[in-house]
Every structure is written in structure tokens, then in C-alpha cells.
Short mmCIF file of C-alpha atoms in Angstrom, two decimals:
data_model
loop_
_atom_site.label_atom_id
_atom_site.label_comp_id
_atom_site.label_asym_id
_atom_site.label_seq_id
_atom_site.Cartn_x
_atom_site.Cartn_y
_atom_site.Cartn_z
CA UNK A 1 97.60 89.66 116.79
CA UNK A 2 98.26 91.03 113.33
CA UNK A 3 100.98 89.37 111.36
CA UNK A 4 103.45 91.98 110.21
CA UNK A 5 105.74 92.05 107.21
CA UNK A 6 108.76 94.19 106.45
CA UNK A 7 110.04 94.58 102.94
CA UNK A 8 112.64 96.66 101.12
CA UNK A 9 112.09 97.64 97.53
CA UNK A 10 115.13 97.96 95.32
CA UNK A 11 115.12 100.11 92.23
CA UNK A 12 118.18 100.63 90.04
CA UNK A 13 120.33 99.14 92.77
CA UNK A 14 119.10 101.60 95.40
CA UNK A 15 117.40 100.48 98.61
CA UNK A 16 114.23 102.41 99.20
CA UNK A 17 112.58 103.15 102.51
CA UNK A 18 111.54 100.05 104.45
CA UNK A 19 107.77 99.75 104.84
CA UNK A 20 105.81 97.95 107.52
CA UNK A 21 102.76 96.06 106.37
CA UNK A 22 100.12 94.52 108.62
CA UNK A 23 97.56 92.00 107.45
CA UNK A 24 94.28 93.78 106.70
CA UNK A 25 91.32 93.03 108.95
CA UNK A 26 88.68 95.02 107.01
CA UNK A 27 87.88 95.40 103.33
CA UNK A 28 88.89 99.11 103.31
CA UNK A 29 92.29 98.04 104.68
CA UNK A 30 92.52 95.47 101.88
CA UNK A 31 91.79 98.19 99.32
CA UNK A 32 94.50 100.36 100.86
CA UNK A 33 97.11 97.63 100.52
CA UNK A 34 96.03 96.84 96.98
CA UNK A 35 96.44 100.54 96.19
CA UNK A 36 100.01 100.32 97.53
CA UNK A 37 100.74 97.31 95.30
CA UNK A 38 99.31 99.12 92.28
CA UNK A 39 101.26 102.31 93.06
CA UNK A 40 104.50 100.31 93.34
CA UNK A 41 103.71 98.55 90.06
CA UNK A 42 103.23 101.88 88.32
CA UNK A 43 106.44 103.25 89.84
CA UNK A 44 108.54 100.29 88.73
CA UNK A 45 106.65 99.51 85.50
CA UNK A 46 105.83 96.13 87.05
CA UNK A 47 103.20 93.98 85.29
CA UNK A 48 102.16 92.49 88.62
CA UNK A 49 99.99 95.60 88.79
CA UNK A 50 97.60 94.34 86.10
CA UNK A 51 96.04 91.64 88.24
CA UNK A 52 96.24 93.85 91.34
CA UNK A 53 94.16 96.47 89.52
CA UNK A 54 91.55 93.91 88.48
CA UNK A 55 91.44 92.47 91.98
CA UNK A 56 90.96 95.91 93.49
CA UNK A 57 87.94 96.39 91.23
CA UNK A 58 86.49 93.08 92.43
CA UNK A 59 87.17 93.88 96.10
CA UNK A 60 85.61 97.34 95.82
CA UNK A 61 82.51 95.77 94.26
CA UNK A 62 82.26 93.22 97.07
CA UNK A 63 82.53 96.02 99.64
CA UNK A 64 79.67 97.84 97.92
CA UNK A 65 77.53 94.69 97.98
CA UNK A 66 78.32 94.18 101.69
CA UNK A 67 77.37 97.78 102.47
CA UNK A 68 74.09 97.32 100.56
CA UNK A 69 73.40 94.14 102.54
CA UNK A 70 73.15 91.99 99.41
CA UNK A 71 74.80 88.87 100.81
CA UNK A 72 73.02 86.29 102.92
CA UNK A 73 75.46 86.96 105.77
CA UNK A 74 77.21 90.29 105.25
CA UNK A 75 79.49 90.30 108.35
CA UNK A 76 80.66 86.79 107.45
CA UNK A 77 81.24 87.89 103.87
CA UNK A 78 83.53 90.70 104.98
CA UNK A 79 85.49 88.19 107.07
CA UNK A 80 85.63 85.84 104.10
CA UNK A 81 86.69 88.55 101.65
CA UNK A 82 89.48 89.74 103.93
CA UNK A 83 90.72 86.18 104.46
CA UNK A 84 90.61 85.61 100.71
CA UNK A 85 92.55 88.81 100.00
CA UNK A 86 95.20 88.00 102.57
CA UNK A 87 96.25 84.91 100.61
CA UNK A 88 97.15 87.20 97.71
CA UNK A 89 98.69 89.92 99.88
CA UNK A 90 100.77 87.37 101.80
CA UNK A 91 101.96 85.82 98.54
CA UNK A 92 102.89 89.23 97.16
CA UNK A 93 104.80 90.16 100.31
CA UNK A 94 106.51 86.77 100.32
CA UNK A 95 107.55 87.20 96.71
CA UNK A 96 108.96 90.70 97.28
CA UNK A 97 111.00 89.48 100.26
CA UNK A 98 112.15 86.21 98.68
CA UNK A 99 110.20 84.10 101.15
CA UNK A 100 108.71 80.70 100.21
CA UNK A 101 105.27 80.96 98.61
CA UNK A 102 103.07 78.57 96.64
CA UNK A 103 104.55 77.31 93.38
CA UNK A 104 101.59 78.68 91.43
CA UNK A 105 101.96 82.20 92.85
CA UNK A 106 105.73 82.05 92.35
CA UNK A 107 105.12 81.17 88.70
CA UNK A 108 102.58 83.97 88.23
CA UNK A 109 104.76 86.64 89.84
CA UNK A 110 107.95 85.43 88.14
CA UNK A 111 106.26 85.75 84.74
CA UNK A 112 105.97 89.52 85.15
CA UNK A 113 108.95 90.17 82.87
CA UNK A 114 107.88 87.67 80.24
CA UNK A 115 106.68 89.08 76.89
CA UNK A 116 103.09 88.05 77.52
CA UNK A 117 99.94 89.95 76.67
CA UNK A 118 98.18 92.04 79.30
CA UNK A 119 95.35 89.50 79.27
CA UNK A 120 97.75 86.64 80.03
CA UNK A 121 99.30 88.51 82.96
CA UNK A 122 95.83 89.13 84.39
CA UNK A 123 94.76 85.53 83.88
CA UNK A 124 97.85 84.16 85.62
CA UNK A 125 96.78 86.04 88.75
CA UNK A 126 93.13 85.02 88.42
CA UNK A 127 94.15 81.39 87.98
CA UNK A 128 96.01 81.11 91.27
CA UNK A 129 93.74 83.32 93.33
CA UNK A 130 90.56 81.52 92.29
CA UNK A 131 91.78 77.96 91.70
CA UNK A 132 93.84 77.85 94.90
CA UNK A 133 93.17 80.71 97.30
CA UNK A 134 89.39 80.85 97.10
CA UNK A 135 88.94 77.28 98.32
CA UNK A 136 91.50 77.78 101.06
CA UNK A 137 89.71 80.89 102.30
CA UNK A 138 86.27 79.29 102.31
CA UNK A 139 87.53 76.25 104.19
CA UNK A 140 89.31 78.38 106.79
CA UNK A 141 86.41 80.77 107.38
CA UNK A 142 83.88 77.95 107.73
CA UNK A 143 85.97 75.88 110.13
CA UNK A 144 83.65 74.42 112.75
CA UNK A 145 80.54 75.37 110.73
CA UNK A 146 78.64 73.76 107.89
CA UNK A 147 80.42 74.88 104.73
CA UNK A 148 77.20 74.61 102.73
CA UNK A 149 75.98 77.70 104.59
CA UNK A 150 78.34 79.92 102.60
CA UNK A 151 77.72 78.38 99.17
CA UNK A 152 75.30 81.03 97.86
CA UNK A 153 77.53 83.91 98.92
CA UNK A 154 80.56 82.02 97.59
CA UNK A 155 78.86 81.80 94.19
CA UNK A 156 77.93 85.47 94.33
CA UNK A 157 81.61 86.38 94.75
CA UNK A 158 82.41 84.32 91.67
CA UNK A 159 79.61 86.05 89.78
CA UNK A 160 81.00 89.47 90.72
CA UNK A 161 84.43 88.41 89.54
CA UNK A 162 83.00 87.20 86.23
CA UNK A 163 81.26 90.53 85.66
CA UNK A 164 84.43 92.50 86.39
CA UNK A 165 86.48 90.30 84.06
CA UNK A 166 83.95 90.86 81.28
CA UNK A 167 84.14 94.58 81.92
CA UNK A 168 87.94 94.40 81.89
CA UNK A 169 87.95 92.61 78.53
CA UNK A 170 86.04 95.53 77.05
CA UNK A 171 88.44 98.04 78.59
CA UNK A 172 91.50 96.10 77.40
CA UNK A 173 90.80 97.14 73.81
CA UNK A 174 91.97 100.64 74.83
CA UNK A 175 95.51 99.36 75.39
CA UNK A 176 95.45 96.18 73.31
CA UNK A 177 93.92 97.30 70.00
CA UNK A 178 94.34 93.92 68.30
CA UNK A 179 92.72 91.89 71.07
CA UNK A 180 89.85 91.19 68.69
CA UNK A 181 92.20 88.83 66.83
CA UNK A 182 91.65 86.27 69.56
CA UNK A 183 87.99 86.21 68.59
CA UNK A 184 88.97 85.34 65.04
CA UNK A 185 91.49 82.66 65.95
CA UNK A 186 89.69 79.48 66.91
CA UNK A 187 86.39 79.59 68.77
CA UNK A 188 86.52 82.95 70.49
CA UNK A 189 89.86 82.08 72.00
CA UNK A 190 89.89 84.92 74.50
CA UNK A 191 86.56 83.64 75.79
CA UNK A 192 88.04 80.14 75.92
CA UNK A 193 90.99 81.37 78.00
CA UNK A 194 88.67 83.26 80.33
CA UNK A 195 86.24 80.38 80.65
CA UNK A 196 89.03 77.90 81.30
CA UNK A 197 90.24 79.90 84.25
CA UNK A 198 86.89 81.17 85.51
CA UNK A 199 84.03 78.92 84.50
CA UNK A 200 85.77 75.71 85.47
CA UNK A 201 87.52 77.43 88.36
CA UNK A 202 84.17 78.27 89.96
CA UNK A 203 83.37 74.60 90.15
CA UNK A 204 86.90 73.55 91.07
CA UNK A 205 87.29 76.10 93.86
CA UNK A 206 84.06 74.95 95.55
CA UNK A 207 85.12 71.31 95.26
CA UNK A 208 88.49 72.21 96.78
CA UNK A 209 86.83 74.16 99.58
CA UNK A 210 84.66 71.18 100.50
CA UNK A 211 87.62 68.79 100.32
CA UNK A 212 89.79 70.92 102.60
CA UNK A 213 86.90 71.58 105.00
CA UNK A 214 86.22 67.86 105.19
CA UNK A 215 89.87 67.04 105.88
CA UNK A 216 90.06 69.59 108.67
CA UNK A 217 93.04 71.59 109.85
CA UNK A 218 96.17 69.55 110.35
CA UNK A 219 95.29 67.12 107.56
CA UNK A 220 95.30 69.42 104.55
CA UNK A 221 98.97 69.77 103.59
CA UNK A 222 99.12 67.00 100.99
CA UNK A 223 95.85 68.10 99.37
CA UNK A 224 96.99 71.73 99.22
CA UNK A 225 100.30 70.72 97.64
CA UNK A 226 98.46 68.73 94.97
CA UNK A 227 96.10 71.63 94.31
CA UNK A 228 99.09 73.93 93.95
CA UNK A 229 100.66 71.61 91.37
CA UNK A 230 97.41 71.48 89.39
CA UNK A 231 97.05 75.27 89.45
CA UNK A 232 100.66 75.62 88.35
CA UNK A 233 99.93 73.44 85.31
CA UNK A 234 96.96 75.64 84.41
CA UNK A 235 99.24 78.68 84.71
CA UNK A 236 101.70 77.05 82.33
CA UNK A 237 98.85 76.55 79.85
CA UNK A 238 97.85 80.23 80.11
CA UNK A 239 101.45 81.31 79.60
CA UNK A 240 102.16 78.88 76.75
CA UNK A 241 98.99 77.67 74.98
CA UNK A 242 99.38 74.37 73.17
CA UNK A 243 97.91 75.79 69.96
CA UNK A 244 100.60 77.31 67.75
CA UNK A 245 98.01 79.51 66.06
CA UNK A 246 96.91 80.92 69.42
CA UNK A 247 100.52 81.41 70.45
CA UNK A 248 101.33 83.32 67.26
CA UNK A 249 98.19 85.43 67.65
CA UNK A 250 99.11 86.33 71.24
CA UNK A 251 102.66 87.22 70.23
CA UNK A 252 101.41 89.38 67.36
CA UNK A 253 98.82 91.33 69.35
CA UNK A 254 101.33 91.76 72.17
CA UNK A 255 103.60 93.75 69.83
CA UNK A 256 100.93 96.41 69.49
CA UNK A 257 99.96 96.68 73.14
CA UNK A 258 100.80 99.61 75.37
CA UNK A 259 103.94 98.67 77.33
CA UNK A 260 103.93 101.25 80.11
CA UNK A 261 102.15 99.83 83.17
CA UNK A 262 101.11 103.25 84.45
CA UNK A 263 99.58 104.18 81.11
CA UNK A 264 97.77 100.84 80.88
CA UNK A 265 96.24 101.17 84.34
CA UNK A 266 95.28 104.80 83.72
CA UNK A 267 93.49 103.83 80.50
CA UNK A 268 91.74 100.93 82.22
CA UNK A 269 90.54 103.26 84.96
CA UNK A 270 88.87 105.67 82.53
CA UNK A 271 85.06 105.70 82.59
#
């Protein structure tokens, strides 16, 4: 049975029409719900839309690879991708309805009104979805099977994500004209931020997946809570880098970024 969610959006004190949302069971359904999240973000000038846009790009690319038969087990990959996406969609719905969600997702969503750069808002979402959700999804999908069977496809998903993030960095210069400053400050600091949340996350997420799979259902709660705390700390690092020079650089480039979420997403979408 599909798990259903009801949520009411409020804008300028007005209650908008209540919407019914069912958990997606196919990748096209995932894309449809991500489109809804992006549309709402544009409507309310909500920075949550930045990661949602990136994630839609990743999901669309995975669907294309599934349709081309480029995974070792394409039906399993669709199941895995949907399960993975539902962790994000559930967290988003929980946040919009004030329901309990993971501390790391709560932190990422609650930072939407902070004066962070577009890159930081995107990385906060990537951090939680990869460092926490990806391992959870792999463990759940491979329950009762050898988890090593999905490792190659698991790594391919991470590779796709890395390619999309690199593409997004190039597109960000359209709305963040001083992003190049991060290349000047330190050792390619934007690369360092990306690598911290992606390169290490690829290894960490697979380790977490194996740990949770080994523990088995019913014995994972403590491990998941600890993972959530660790991911939260990484999010705090992304939001507030320890380097004062990096912090000043981020604050400076943020002053010259496009502030309208709809405009940002439209520019990022341009070919």
C-alpha cells in the first residue's frame, strides 16, 4: 500500500489548497514529485529548490541509463533509485508538515533562509542525501540478498552524481559570477567542498550500507542515529567553514549572486 501524505502550504498567511502526495513507485513518478517541489520553490522563492533541481537532473540521468540498459541489473536499479528518492521526498514532506525528520535533513531544510551561497545550499542537500540516505536505501533494497551484488551499480550512481555536480558547477557561473574566487582562495576551495561531500561520501555511504545491511532490520536504530549526527556535523562544516578566509570569500561572492530562485533555476536549465 502506498504511504500517503497531506500537506498545506502557507503563503503570506493564506492557506493554499491541500495536496495529496503518494510515495512514488517508478522513476517517472519521482521526477513528477521533484517537479512539484521545484515549482513550489520557484513560487515561494524557496532555496530548497536548488538541491531539488540538481537531484532531478541526477534522477533523469539515472532513468536514461536504466532505459538504455546500462546497469548490471536495470529493474533492481529502478527499485533502488525510487527507494533512494523516497528518503528525500519523505524528509521534504515531513519538513513541510512539521513532522519529525532526521537531524541532518532538518538542518539542511532549515538553512534555506540563511544568507548562504547557492553552492552551499546545494551541498547541504547532497551531504544528507548521499552521506545518510544512499546507504539506507542500499541496505533496504538488498535485504535478504548479498549486498556486494549491487556495488558496481551503486558506484555508477555515484559517478552519475559526480558528473552532474561538475556540470552544475559550470552552470553556476551564470548566476554566481564571482564563484571563481573560490578557486583563488586556498587550494581550489570549491573543489575541496565538493570533494569533501562527494569523494569521501562515496566511500562513507558504501561503508554505511554494508554496516546497516550487516546489522539487519530491527538492529539499525543506534547506528542510523550516529550516522545522522555525523552527517549533521558535516552540514555544519559546509554552512560555516572553519577557515575565515573561505568564509569571507563565500560571503563576498554571495552578495553578487542572483537572489531570485526562479531566475536561478531558469538560468541553470539553459543549454
